[in-house]
Short mmCIF file of C-alpha atoms in Angstrom, two decimals:
data_model
loop_
_atom_site.label_atom_id
_atom_site.label_comp_id
_atom_site.label_asym_id
_atom_site.label_seq_id
_atom_site.Cartn_x
_atom_site.Cartn_y
_atom_site.Cartn_z
CA MET A 1 -19.83 -17.60 -28.73
CA MET A 2 -19.19 -16.72 -25.11
CA ALA A 3 -15.47 -16.33 -25.74
CA SER A 4 -16.04 -13.96 -28.66
CA LYS A 5 -18.49 -11.83 -26.66
CA LEU A 6 -16.06 -11.66 -23.77
CA LEU A 7 -13.30 -10.53 -26.14
CA ARG A 8 -15.49 -7.82 -27.67
CA LEU A 9 -16.53 -6.55 -24.25
CA THR A 10 -12.92 -6.50 -23.08
CA LYS A 11 -11.89 -4.45 -26.10
CA SER A 12 -14.83 -2.08 -25.66
CA VAL A 13 -13.87 -1.17 -22.10
CA LEU A 14 -10.09 -1.10 -22.57
CA ARG A 15 -9.16 2.56 -22.70
CA PRO A 16 -5.89 4.48 -22.26
CA PRO A 17 -5.17 6.47 -19.08
CA VAL A 18 -6.71 9.93 -18.91
CA PRO A 19 -4.60 12.57 -17.09
CA MET A 20 -6.87 15.33 -15.80
CA PRO A 21 -5.52 18.46 -14.05
CA VAL A 22 -8.18 19.57 -11.58
CA SER A 23 -8.54 23.26 -10.77
CA SER A 24 -11.99 23.30 -9.18
CA ASN A 25 -14.13 21.12 -6.96
CA ARG A 26 -16.02 19.55 -9.85
CA LEU A 27 -14.60 17.45 -12.66
CA PRO A 28 -15.99 17.91 -16.18
CA PRO A 29 -17.33 14.91 -18.12
CA ILE A 30 -14.43 12.62 -18.94
CA HIS A 31 -13.57 11.97 -22.58
CA CYS A 32 -10.82 9.45 -23.29
CA THR A 33 -7.84 10.49 -25.38
CA ARG A 34 -4.76 8.41 -26.13
CA GLN A 35 -1.97 9.18 -23.68
CA HIS A 36 1.08 7.44 -22.26
CA TYR A 37 1.87 7.55 -18.58
CA HIS A 38 5.43 8.25 -17.49
CA ASN A 39 5.15 8.82 -13.75
CA THR A 40 7.16 6.22 -11.88
CA ARG A 41 8.00 6.71 -8.23
CA SER A 42 10.27 4.82 -5.92
CA PHE A 43 9.90 4.04 -2.24
CA SER A 44 13.03 6.17 -1.82
CA SER A 45 13.85 9.41 -3.61
CA SER A 46 17.46 8.37 -4.20
CA THR A 47 18.81 9.01 -7.70
CA THR A 48 21.14 6.01 -7.57
CA PRO A 49 19.99 2.48 -8.39
CA LEU A 50 18.32 0.80 -5.42
CA PRO A 51 17.94 -2.90 -4.64
CA LYS A 52 15.34 -4.91 -6.53
CA CYS A 53 12.91 -4.53 -3.62
CA THR A 54 12.32 -0.86 -4.55
CA VAL A 55 8.58 -0.31 -4.98
CA LYS A 56 7.53 1.33 -8.24
CA PHE A 57 4.31 3.12 -7.43
CA ASP A 58 2.23 3.84 -10.53
CA LEU A 59 -0.53 2.31 -12.65
CA PRO A 60 1.56 -0.70 -13.78
CA PHE A 61 2.20 -1.40 -10.09
CA LEU A 62 -1.56 -1.47 -9.57
CA PHE A 63 -1.99 -3.87 -12.53
CA SER A 64 0.28 -6.35 -10.78
CA GLN A 65 -1.62 -6.15 -7.48
CA MET A 66 -5.29 -6.26 -8.43
CA GLU A 67 -5.82 -9.96 -9.16
CA MET A 68 -8.58 -11.54 -7.06
CA ALA A 69 -9.25 -8.24 -5.27
CA PRO A 70 -12.72 -6.69 -5.59
CA SER A 71 -11.54 -3.25 -4.46
CA MET A 72 -8.17 -1.92 -3.32
CA LEU A 73 -6.75 1.43 -2.28
CA PHE A 74 -3.03 2.18 -1.97
CA THR A 75 -1.63 5.45 -0.65
CA LEU A 76 1.98 6.60 -0.64
CA VAL A 77 2.81 9.60 1.59
CA ASN A 78 6.01 11.53 0.92
CA ASP A 79 7.67 8.37 -0.43
CA GLN A 80 7.82 7.08 3.16
CA GLU A 81 4.48 5.58 4.19
CA LEU A 82 2.71 2.98 2.07
CA THR A 83 -0.81 1.89 3.06
CA LEU A 84 -3.18 -0.71 1.61
CA THR A 85 -6.85 -1.10 2.46
CA MET A 86 -8.98 -3.85 0.97
CA PRO A 87 -11.82 -3.34 0.11
CA GLY A 88 -10.59 0.15 -0.63
CA LEU A 89 -13.46 2.21 -2.08
CA LYS A 90 -16.81 3.18 -0.61
CA GLN A 91 -19.74 2.50 -2.93
CA THR A 92 -23.19 4.03 -3.29
CA GLU A 93 -25.57 3.75 -6.23
CA ASP A 94 -28.22 6.14 -7.54
CA GLU A 95 -29.92 6.88 -10.88
CA GLU A 96 -26.66 8.31 -12.27
CA GLY A 97 -24.62 5.19 -11.63
CA LEU A 98 -22.26 3.63 -9.10
CA TRP A 99 -20.46 6.30 -7.07
CA LEU A 100 -17.00 5.43 -5.77
CA SER A 101 -15.36 7.54 -3.09
CA PHE A 102 -12.25 7.73 -0.94
CA ASP A 103 -10.84 10.31 1.46
CA VAL A 104 -8.36 12.81 0.03
CA PRO A 105 -7.32 15.23 2.81
CA ASN A 106 -5.52 18.48 1.93
CA LEU A 107 -6.35 18.27 -1.75
CA GLY A 108 -4.36 21.22 -3.11
CA LEU A 109 -3.21 20.85 -6.74
CA ARG A 110 -3.82 17.37 -8.08
CA VAL A 111 -3.79 15.28 -11.22
CA LEU A 112 -6.33 12.50 -11.76
CA LYS A 113 -5.89 9.55 -14.14
CA MET A 114 -8.45 6.86 -14.87
CA TYR A 115 -8.00 3.63 -16.77
CA PHE A 116 -10.06 0.61 -17.82
CA HIS A 117 -8.20 -2.68 -17.92
CA GLY A 118 -10.31 -5.72 -18.76
CA PHE A 119 -13.00 -5.90 -16.07
CA ASN A 120 -11.20 -3.49 -13.75
CA PHE A 121 -11.46 0.26 -13.29
CA LEU A 122 -8.29 1.95 -12.03
CA ILE A 123 -7.70 5.37 -10.48
CA GLN A 124 -4.53 7.35 -9.88
CA LEU A 125 -4.71 10.65 -8.00
CA LYS A 126 -1.64 12.69 -7.16
CA THR A 127 -1.44 15.53 -4.64
CA PRO A 128 1.75 17.38 -3.58
CA GLN A 129 2.38 14.92 -0.72
CA ILE A 130 0.28 11.82 -1.44
CA MET A 131 -0.23 9.43 -4.34
CA TYR A 132 -3.45 7.37 -4.43
CA LEU A 133 -3.94 4.21 -6.48
CA ALA A 134 -7.31 2.43 -6.46
CA THR A 135 -9.05 -0.31 -8.39
CA ILE A 136 -12.48 -1.94 -8.39
CA LYS A 137 -14.18 -4.68 -10.40
CA LEU A 138 -16.75 -3.35 -12.86
CA PRO A 139 -20.37 -3.79 -11.73
CA GLN A 140 -22.53 -6.27 -13.61
CA ASN A 141 -24.73 -3.45 -14.93
CA TYR A 142 -21.82 -1.25 -16.06
CA ASN A 143 -22.59 0.83 -19.18
CA PRO A 144 -19.44 1.00 -21.36
CA TYR A 145 -20.99 3.72 -23.54
CA GLY A 146 -21.78 6.20 -20.77
CA ASP A 147 -19.63 9.09 -19.54
CA LEU A 148 -17.72 9.05 -16.29
CA LYS A 149 -18.55 11.76 -13.77
CA GLY A 150 -16.56 13.00 -10.85
CA LYS A 151 -16.08 15.64 -8.19
CA CYS A 152 -13.76 16.41 -5.31
CA GLU A 153 -15.23 18.19 -2.32
CA ASP A 154 -14.89 18.34 1.46
CA GLY A 155 -11.76 16.18 1.38
CA VAL A 156 -13.40 13.34 -0.58
CA CYS A 157 -12.93 12.27 -4.20
CA TYR A 158 -16.08 10.95 -5.93
CA ILE A 159 -16.19 9.16 -9.29
CA CYS A 160 -19.36 7.78 -10.89
CA LEU A 161 -19.29 4.70 -13.12
CA PRO A 162 -22.25 4.83 -15.51
CA THR A 163 -24.68 1.94 -15.19
CA GLN A 164 -27.71 0.67 -17.07
CA LYS A 165 -30.94 -0.94 -15.91
CA THR A 166 -30.19 -4.35 -17.35
CA ILE A 167 -27.37 -6.63 -16.26
CA ASP A 168 -24.79 -7.40 -18.93
CA PRO A 169 -24.84 -11.22 -19.35
CA VAL A 170 -21.10 -11.36 -20.10
CA LEU A 171 -20.19 -9.38 -17.00
CA ALA A 172 -22.62 -11.43 -14.94
CA LYS A 173 -21.15 -14.77 -16.06
CA ALA A 174 -17.51 -13.72 -16.20
CA ASN A 175 -15.26 -15.11 -13.48
CA ILE A 176 -15.08 -11.87 -11.49
CA ASN A 177 -14.71 -11.87 -7.71
CA ARG A 178 -16.74 -8.96 -6.39
CA GLU A 179 -16.29 -10.00 -2.78
CA LEU A 180 -13.15 -10.32 -0.70
CA THR A 181 -12.35 -13.94 -1.48
CA ARG A 182 -9.49 -15.96 -0.06
CA PRO A 183 -6.75 -16.62 -0.54
CA THR A 184 -5.16 -13.47 -1.95
CA ARG A 185 -1.51 -12.54 -1.74
CA TYR A 186 -2.41 -10.24 1.18
CA CYS A 187 -4.19 -12.89 3.24
CA GLU A 188 -1.04 -14.85 4.02
CA MET A 189 1.00 -13.49 6.87
CA PHE A 190 4.28 -12.06 5.71
CA HIS A 191 7.35 -13.27 7.57
CA ARG A 192 10.95 -12.33 8.19
CA SER A 193 12.31 -14.07 5.10
CA ASP A 194 9.76 -12.34 2.85
CA ILE A 195 9.38 -8.70 3.86
CA GLY A 196 12.21 -8.41 6.37
CA LEU A 197 15.01 -9.51 4.06
CA ARG A 198 13.80 -7.28 1.24
CA LEU A 199 13.58 -4.18 3.41
CA CYS A 200 16.87 -5.01 5.15
CA GLY A 201 18.53 -4.67 1.76
CA LEU A 202 16.81 -1.35 1.18
CA ILE A 203 17.83 0.36 4.43
CA ALA A 204 21.37 -0.97 3.97
CA HIS A 205 21.70 0.94 0.68
CA PRO A 206 24.18 3.84 1.14
CA GLU A 207 21.92 6.32 -0.67
CA VAL A 208 18.92 5.60 1.59
CA ASN A 209 18.94 7.86 4.64
CA SER A 210 16.34 5.82 6.51
CA LYS A 211 17.93 3.08 8.59
CA SER A 212 14.74 1.54 9.97
CA PHE A 213 11.35 0.28 8.79
CA THR A 214 8.08 -0.96 10.24
CA VAL A 215 5.22 -2.90 8.65
CA TYR A 216 1.87 -3.60 10.27
CA LYS A 217 -0.94 -5.82 9.02
CA LYS A 218 -4.44 -6.52 10.32
CA ASP A 219 -6.85 -9.01 8.74
CA ASP A 220 -10.28 -9.31 10.40
CA GLY A 221 -11.68 -11.78 7.88
CA GLU A 222 -13.75 -9.14 6.09
CA SER A 223 -11.08 -6.55 5.32
CA ILE A 224 -7.31 -6.24 5.17
CA PHE A 225 -5.21 -3.28 6.28
CA MET A 226 -1.45 -2.99 5.79
CA LYS A 227 0.86 -0.09 6.53
CA GLY A 228 4.59 0.26 5.97
CA ASN A 229 6.86 3.11 7.07
CA LEU A 230 10.37 4.02 5.98
CA PRO A 231 11.86 5.26 8.28
CA GLY A 232 10.03 3.25 10.89
CA VAL A 233 7.55 4.79 13.29
CA GLU A 234 9.33 3.30 16.29
CA SER A 235 11.55 5.30 18.67
CA ILE A 236 15.29 4.64 18.33
CA VAL A 237 17.70 6.18 20.85
CA VAL A 238 21.26 5.57 21.98
CA THR A 239 21.61 5.61 25.77
CA SER A 240 24.20 4.55 28.33
CA ASP A 241 22.54 1.09 28.26
CA GLY A 242 22.97 0.75 24.50
CA LEU A 243 20.70 0.93 21.46
CA CYS A 244 17.04 1.11 22.58
CA VAL A 245 14.20 0.52 20.14
CA SER A 246 10.55 1.04 21.12
CA LEU A 247 7.51 -0.05 19.13
CA ASP A 248 3.83 0.43 19.92
CA MET A 249 2.23 -3.04 19.92
CA PRO A 250 -1.05 -2.70 21.84
CA GLY A 251 -2.63 -5.99 22.87
CA PHE A 252 0.49 -8.09 22.31
CA LYS A 253 2.14 -10.15 25.02
CA ILE A 254 5.90 -10.27 25.32
CA GLU A 255 5.96 -13.99 24.47
CA GLU A 256 4.28 -13.15 21.12
CA VAL A 257 7.26 -11.02 20.08
CA GLU A 258 10.54 -12.37 18.74
CA VAL A 259 13.79 -10.44 18.26
CA GLY A 260 16.78 -11.55 16.23
CA PHE A 261 19.27 -10.53 13.58
CA GLU A 262 19.37 -10.65 9.81
CA TYR A 263 22.95 -9.66 8.96
CA ASP A 264 23.40 -6.21 10.57
CA THR A 265 19.66 -5.58 11.01
CA MET A 266 17.79 -6.23 14.24
CA ILE A 267 14.32 -7.60 13.46
CA ILE A 268 11.38 -7.27 15.85
CA GLU A 269 8.45 -9.46 14.89
CA GLY A 270 5.12 -9.83 16.65
CA LYS A 271 2.45 -12.18 15.37
CA ARG A 272 -0.95 -13.29 16.56
CA GLU A 273 -4.13 -14.52 14.90
CA ARG A 274 -5.21 -11.35 13.10
CA GLU A 275 -2.28 -8.95 13.51
CA HIS A 276 1.36 -8.91 12.51
CA TYR A 277 4.10 -6.36 13.19
CA ILE A 278 7.60 -6.45 11.80
CA ALA A 279 10.27 -3.80 12.35
CA GLY A 280 13.89 -3.62 11.31
CA VAL A 281 16.70 -1.41 12.57
CA GLN A 282 20.15 -1.34 11.01
CA VAL A 283 22.68 -1.66 13.85
CA PRO A 284 25.92 0.33 13.48
CA GLU A 285 29.31 -0.88 14.64
CA GLY A 286 29.92 -0.62 18.36
CA PHE A 287 26.93 -2.68 19.51
CA GLN A 288 26.65 -6.39 20.22
CA ARG A 289 24.86 -8.33 17.47
CA GLU A 290 23.88 -11.49 19.29
CA ASP A 291 20.29 -12.62 19.85
CA ARG A 292 20.94 -13.79 23.40
CA LEU A 293 22.16 -10.32 24.49
CA ILE A 294 18.99 -8.47 23.53
CA LYS A 295 16.95 -7.30 26.52
CA LYS A 296 13.18 -7.41 25.91
CA GLU A 297 10.48 -5.51 27.82
CA MET A 298 6.73 -4.95 27.35
CA GLN A 299 4.85 -2.28 29.26
CA ASP A 300 1.46 -0.67 28.53
CA GLY A 301 1.44 -1.93 24.95
CA VAL A 302 4.96 -0.66 24.17
CA PHE A 303 7.63 -3.21 23.33
CA LYS A 304 11.24 -2.22 24.03
CA ALA A 305 14.40 -4.00 22.88
CA THR A 306 17.81 -2.92 24.15
CA LEU A 307 21.07 -3.95 22.53
CA PRO A 308 24.23 -3.44 24.69
CA ARG A 309 27.35 -1.68 23.53
CA GLY A 310 30.26 -3.67 22.22
CA ASP A 311 33.09 -3.00 24.66
CA GLY A 312 31.84 -0.17 26.85
CA LYS A 313 34.64 2.15 25.72
CA ARG A 314 33.84 2.98 22.13
CA LEU A 315 31.71 6.08 21.66
CA VAL A 316 28.74 5.43 19.40
CA PHE A 317 26.70 8.23 17.86
CA SER A 318 23.08 7.97 16.83
CA VAL A 319 22.65 7.59 13.05
CA TYR A 320 18.84 7.61 13.01
CA ARG A 321 16.39 10.31 12.09
#
């Protein structure tokens, strides 16, 4: 009996994506129509095939990420900066239902898509510079027969999930994690062999202009924040001393930071209990590529790694932007 009820409920809330061009600050009531979504975006705008580590950023990407997460918000800025916050959506409830909200600065023209998948509600919002993907577990008192409501004002997007006074017994008993439970794939610290090697392959691709990356993660036990940049946010300059890379790492000690090579990429990795930085810089010919020759410094929260030139005679030009 329980299995059949669960199946019926799943079918009742499974709806196709709803693209909605928005031309004013208030969204009309949402009525679902059958559509197919075609928007697929890569971490790089290159038209040539990229390595397998290329991130496809769309609703199917969100499907693959939302397991065991009560609420998540991804943002992709200009195909260069990818951010994850978990939990990702602010929640308030009133007589209309459960209001979900997230910041959307510089709205401009935008297209909103919403999708029900099992016990999850998914959102995709696209502005000229930023793509937002968000998901949240359905509340126990969710009303599958009500209309969605929404509005965008003062740099915030609001969407209301209809609710009812009584708790749905199937939703209440279903194995749904509505709190940030552990472990999730984002709770484990990434490491050089995981993220570093994948992104090393990406910046080595000839059609990718960016030759550096940085990834930062913070996990305080109640929330998780991750941010990746391509190109990296660090400073890269070529001086008379060699190739100098600087990375803001406030609170870290120099002994908490390791520097080494993966092929032709210099990896800077800092790790402590709740924070983790990893940065990679592709090193051109003309510089030494030996771990023991890297000079490390830490001053006022800024870590600096200097890689000497190869023979002191060859002229090396900066290839970074």
